[in-house]
Short mmCIF file of C-alpha atoms in Angstrom, two decimals:
data_model
loop_
_atom_site.label_atom_id
_atom_site.label_comp_id
_atom_site.label_asym_id
_atom_site.label_seq_id
_atom_site.Cartn_x
_atom_site.Cartn_y
_atom_site.Cartn_z
CA MET A 1 27.46 -0.44 -11.26
CA ALA A 2 27.60 2.58 -13.55
CA GLU A 3 25.33 5.52 -12.81
CA ARG A 4 22.64 6.42 -15.29
CA GLY A 5 23.97 8.70 -17.97
CA ARG A 6 27.62 7.92 -17.21
CA GLY A 7 30.12 5.34 -18.33
CA PRO A 8 29.53 2.21 -20.35
CA ALA A 9 25.88 1.72 -19.39
CA SER A 10 24.88 4.95 -21.13
CA GLY A 11 26.91 4.29 -24.24
CA GLY A 12 29.75 6.51 -23.04
CA ALA A 13 33.36 5.48 -22.82
CA GLY A 14 33.64 1.73 -22.80
CA GLY A 15 30.25 1.10 -24.39
CA GLY A 16 30.38 -1.07 -27.42
CA GLY A 17 27.18 -2.84 -28.24
CA ALA A 18 25.19 -2.08 -31.36
CA GLY A 19 22.88 0.81 -30.57
CA GLY A 20 25.20 2.23 -27.92
CA GLY A 21 24.38 -0.08 -25.00
CA THR A 22 26.49 -2.70 -23.34
CA GLY A 23 25.75 -6.40 -23.13
CA PHE A 24 25.14 -6.43 -19.39
CA GLU A 25 22.67 -3.53 -19.51
CA LEU A 26 19.90 -5.28 -21.46
CA PRO A 27 19.13 -7.99 -18.89
CA LEU A 28 19.37 -5.44 -16.08
CA LEU A 29 16.91 -3.12 -17.82
CA LEU A 30 14.53 -5.99 -18.57
CA PHE A 31 14.70 -7.08 -14.94
CA ALA A 32 14.19 -3.49 -13.72
CA GLY A 33 11.11 -3.20 -15.95
CA PHE A 34 9.80 -6.49 -14.60
CA ARG A 35 10.45 -5.39 -11.02
CA SER A 36 8.69 -2.06 -11.56
CA ILE A 37 5.61 -3.88 -12.86
CA ILE A 38 5.61 -6.42 -10.02
CA ASP A 39 6.31 -3.81 -7.34
CA ASP A 40 3.50 -1.55 -8.61
CA LEU A 41 1.10 -4.49 -8.72
CA HIS A 42 1.94 -5.66 -5.20
CA ARG A 43 1.59 -2.13 -3.83
CA GLU A 44 -1.94 -2.07 -5.30
CA LEU A 45 -2.76 -5.54 -3.98
CA ALA A 46 -1.68 -4.51 -0.49
CA GLU A 47 -3.97 -1.47 -0.66
CA GLU A 48 -6.82 -3.72 -1.86
CA GLY A 49 -6.65 -6.09 1.11
CA HIS A 50 -3.87 -8.50 0.10
CA PRO A 51 -0.76 -7.17 1.89
CA GLU A 52 0.70 -10.64 2.47
CA VAL A 53 0.84 -11.67 -1.20
CA ARG A 54 4.34 -12.17 -2.55
CA PRO A 55 5.30 -12.57 -6.23
CA ALA A 56 6.04 -16.28 -5.76
CA TYR A 57 2.50 -16.80 -4.50
CA GLY A 58 1.15 -15.60 -7.84
CA TYR A 59 3.09 -18.33 -9.63
CA ALA A 60 1.84 -20.90 -7.15
CA LEU A 61 -1.78 -19.79 -7.50
CA GLN A 62 -1.45 -20.01 -11.27
CA ALA A 63 -0.04 -23.52 -10.84
CA VAL A 64 -3.10 -24.51 -8.78
CA GLY A 65 -5.29 -23.38 -11.66
CA LEU A 66 -9.05 -23.13 -11.84
CA ASP A 67 -9.54 -26.91 -11.70
CA GLY A 68 -7.25 -27.49 -8.72
CA ALA A 69 -4.16 -29.67 -8.53
CA THR A 70 -2.35 -32.03 -6.19
CA ALA A 71 0.83 -30.93 -4.42
CA SER A 72 2.81 -33.16 -6.80
CA GLU A 73 1.24 -31.48 -9.83
CA ILE A 74 1.89 -28.04 -8.37
CA GLY A 75 5.52 -29.01 -7.75
CA ARG A 76 5.94 -30.21 -11.35
CA ARG A 77 4.34 -27.05 -12.72
CA LEU A 78 6.64 -24.88 -10.61
CA GLY A 79 9.75 -27.00 -11.10
CA VAL A 80 10.13 -27.67 -7.37
CA SER A 81 9.87 -30.73 -5.17
CA LYS A 82 6.56 -32.01 -3.84
CA GLN A 83 7.78 -31.01 -0.37
CA ALA A 84 8.57 -27.44 -1.44
CA ALA A 85 5.19 -27.20 -3.16
CA GLY A 86 3.55 -28.57 0.00
CA LYS A 87 5.16 -25.84 2.12
CA THR A 88 3.94 -23.17 -0.27
CA VAL A 89 0.45 -24.69 -0.26
CA GLU A 90 0.47 -24.68 3.56
CA ARG A 91 1.38 -20.99 3.56
CA LEU A 92 -1.30 -20.16 0.97
CA GLU A 93 -3.86 -22.19 2.91
CA GLY A 94 -2.93 -20.36 6.11
CA LEU A 95 -3.48 -17.06 4.33
CA GLY A 96 -6.82 -18.21 2.97
CA TYR A 97 -5.88 -18.33 -0.72
CA VAL A 98 -6.34 -22.07 -1.24
CA GLU A 99 -8.34 -24.90 0.26
CA ARG A 100 -7.68 -28.63 0.34
CA ALA A 101 -10.43 -31.03 -0.68
CA ASP A 102 -10.77 -34.73 -1.37
CA ASP A 103 -10.20 -35.62 -5.01
CA PRO A 104 -13.58 -36.85 -6.28
CA GLN A 105 -11.81 -39.25 -8.67
CA ASP A 106 -9.37 -40.69 -6.14
CA GLY A 107 -10.25 -40.55 -2.45
CA ARG A 108 -6.60 -41.12 -1.47
CA ARG A 109 -5.53 -37.82 -3.00
CA LYS A 110 -6.07 -34.27 -1.82
CA LEU A 111 -6.70 -31.51 -4.32
CA VAL A 112 -5.63 -27.97 -3.69
CA ARG A 113 -8.22 -25.52 -4.96
CA LEU A 114 -8.38 -21.76 -5.14
CA SER A 115 -10.54 -20.28 -2.42
CA PRO A 116 -12.75 -17.26 -3.10
CA ARG A 117 -9.89 -15.14 -1.70
CA GLY A 118 -7.45 -16.81 -4.11
CA ILE A 119 -9.74 -16.14 -7.06
CA ASP A 120 -10.12 -12.54 -5.89
CA VAL A 121 -6.38 -11.90 -5.73
CA LEU A 122 -5.87 -13.42 -9.20
CA ALA A 123 -8.66 -11.25 -10.64
CA ARG A 124 -7.21 -8.16 -8.95
CA SER A 125 -3.75 -9.10 -10.28
CA ALA A 126 -5.07 -9.33 -13.84
CA ALA A 127 -6.76 -5.94 -13.51
CA GLY A 128 -3.60 -4.52 -11.94
CA PHE A 129 -1.43 -5.76 -14.82
CA ASP A 130 -3.86 -4.05 -17.21
CA ARG A 131 -3.51 -0.78 -15.25
CA VAL A 132 0.29 -1.02 -15.21
CA ARG A 133 0.35 -1.66 -18.96
CA ALA A 134 -1.96 1.33 -19.49
CA GLN A 135 0.50 3.46 -17.48
CA TRP A 136 3.35 2.30 -19.72
CA VAL A 137 1.22 3.25 -22.73
CA ARG A 138 0.69 6.73 -21.26
CA VAL A 139 4.42 7.15 -20.70
CA LEU A 140 5.83 5.47 -23.82
CA GLY A 141 2.92 5.55 -26.25
CA ALA A 142 0.79 2.70 -27.56
CA GLU A 143 2.96 2.06 -30.61
CA ARG A 144 6.17 1.74 -28.59
CA VAL A 145 4.58 -0.61 -26.04
CA ALA A 146 3.09 -2.75 -28.82
CA ALA A 147 6.48 -2.80 -30.59
CA LEU A 148 8.24 -3.75 -27.35
CA GLU A 149 5.80 -6.62 -26.79
CA SER A 150 6.17 -7.76 -30.39
CA ASP A 151 9.97 -7.59 -30.23
CA LEU A 152 10.06 -9.56 -26.98
CA ARG A 153 7.81 -12.22 -28.52
CA THR A 154 10.25 -12.40 -31.45
CA VAL A 155 13.35 -12.94 -29.33
CA ALA A 156 11.75 -15.10 -26.64
CA ALA A 157 11.31 -18.74 -27.57
CA ALA A 158 7.68 -19.83 -27.93
CA ASP A 159 8.01 -22.14 -24.92
CA SER A 160 10.06 -19.71 -22.82
CA PHE A 161 7.22 -18.77 -20.47
CA ARG A 162 7.08 -21.46 -17.85
CA LEU A 163 5.91 -21.40 -14.28
CA ASP A 164 9.12 -23.10 -13.14
CA ALA A 165 11.05 -19.82 -13.03
CA SER A 166 12.08 -20.67 -9.47
CA SER A 167 14.24 -23.49 -10.85
CA TRP A 168 16.45 -20.84 -12.47
CA PHE A 169 17.49 -19.77 -8.99
CA ASN A 170 17.30 -23.12 -7.15
CA GLY A 171 19.25 -25.19 -9.65
#
């Protein structure tokens, strides 16, 4: 990989994209930005009493939702099998982030619900994302961050945000 400020990635020799970048650099920079946000957030969560939370758990907790969901529903929302969702639910239950309860509408089914600890970590995550965004505003300026968000909304399809991001990696 080219070092920063050298070679094709910095628009030097071999660069060729409009604006001086190369095609491979854009997804790497977007991913690096994403990772910096997620890493900062998880560092904060660890300091706030949630050291065991992993990024995938956030997706799973979002899939559980405020009303709860069955393992099958969680699997569909995440784009994974019921069995894979069940393993994640077991881990989250063991960590105290979710609870299982009888479905009041169908006694044969079990609902997975957010526990108070699960609600707490989601609330702290939301506040943490706000803090990270505020840091980006301090570094880049409000207009540039707003323009970046607007531009990403323009190029990302309206239905491109899905919880089944894991299916990109698992086939």
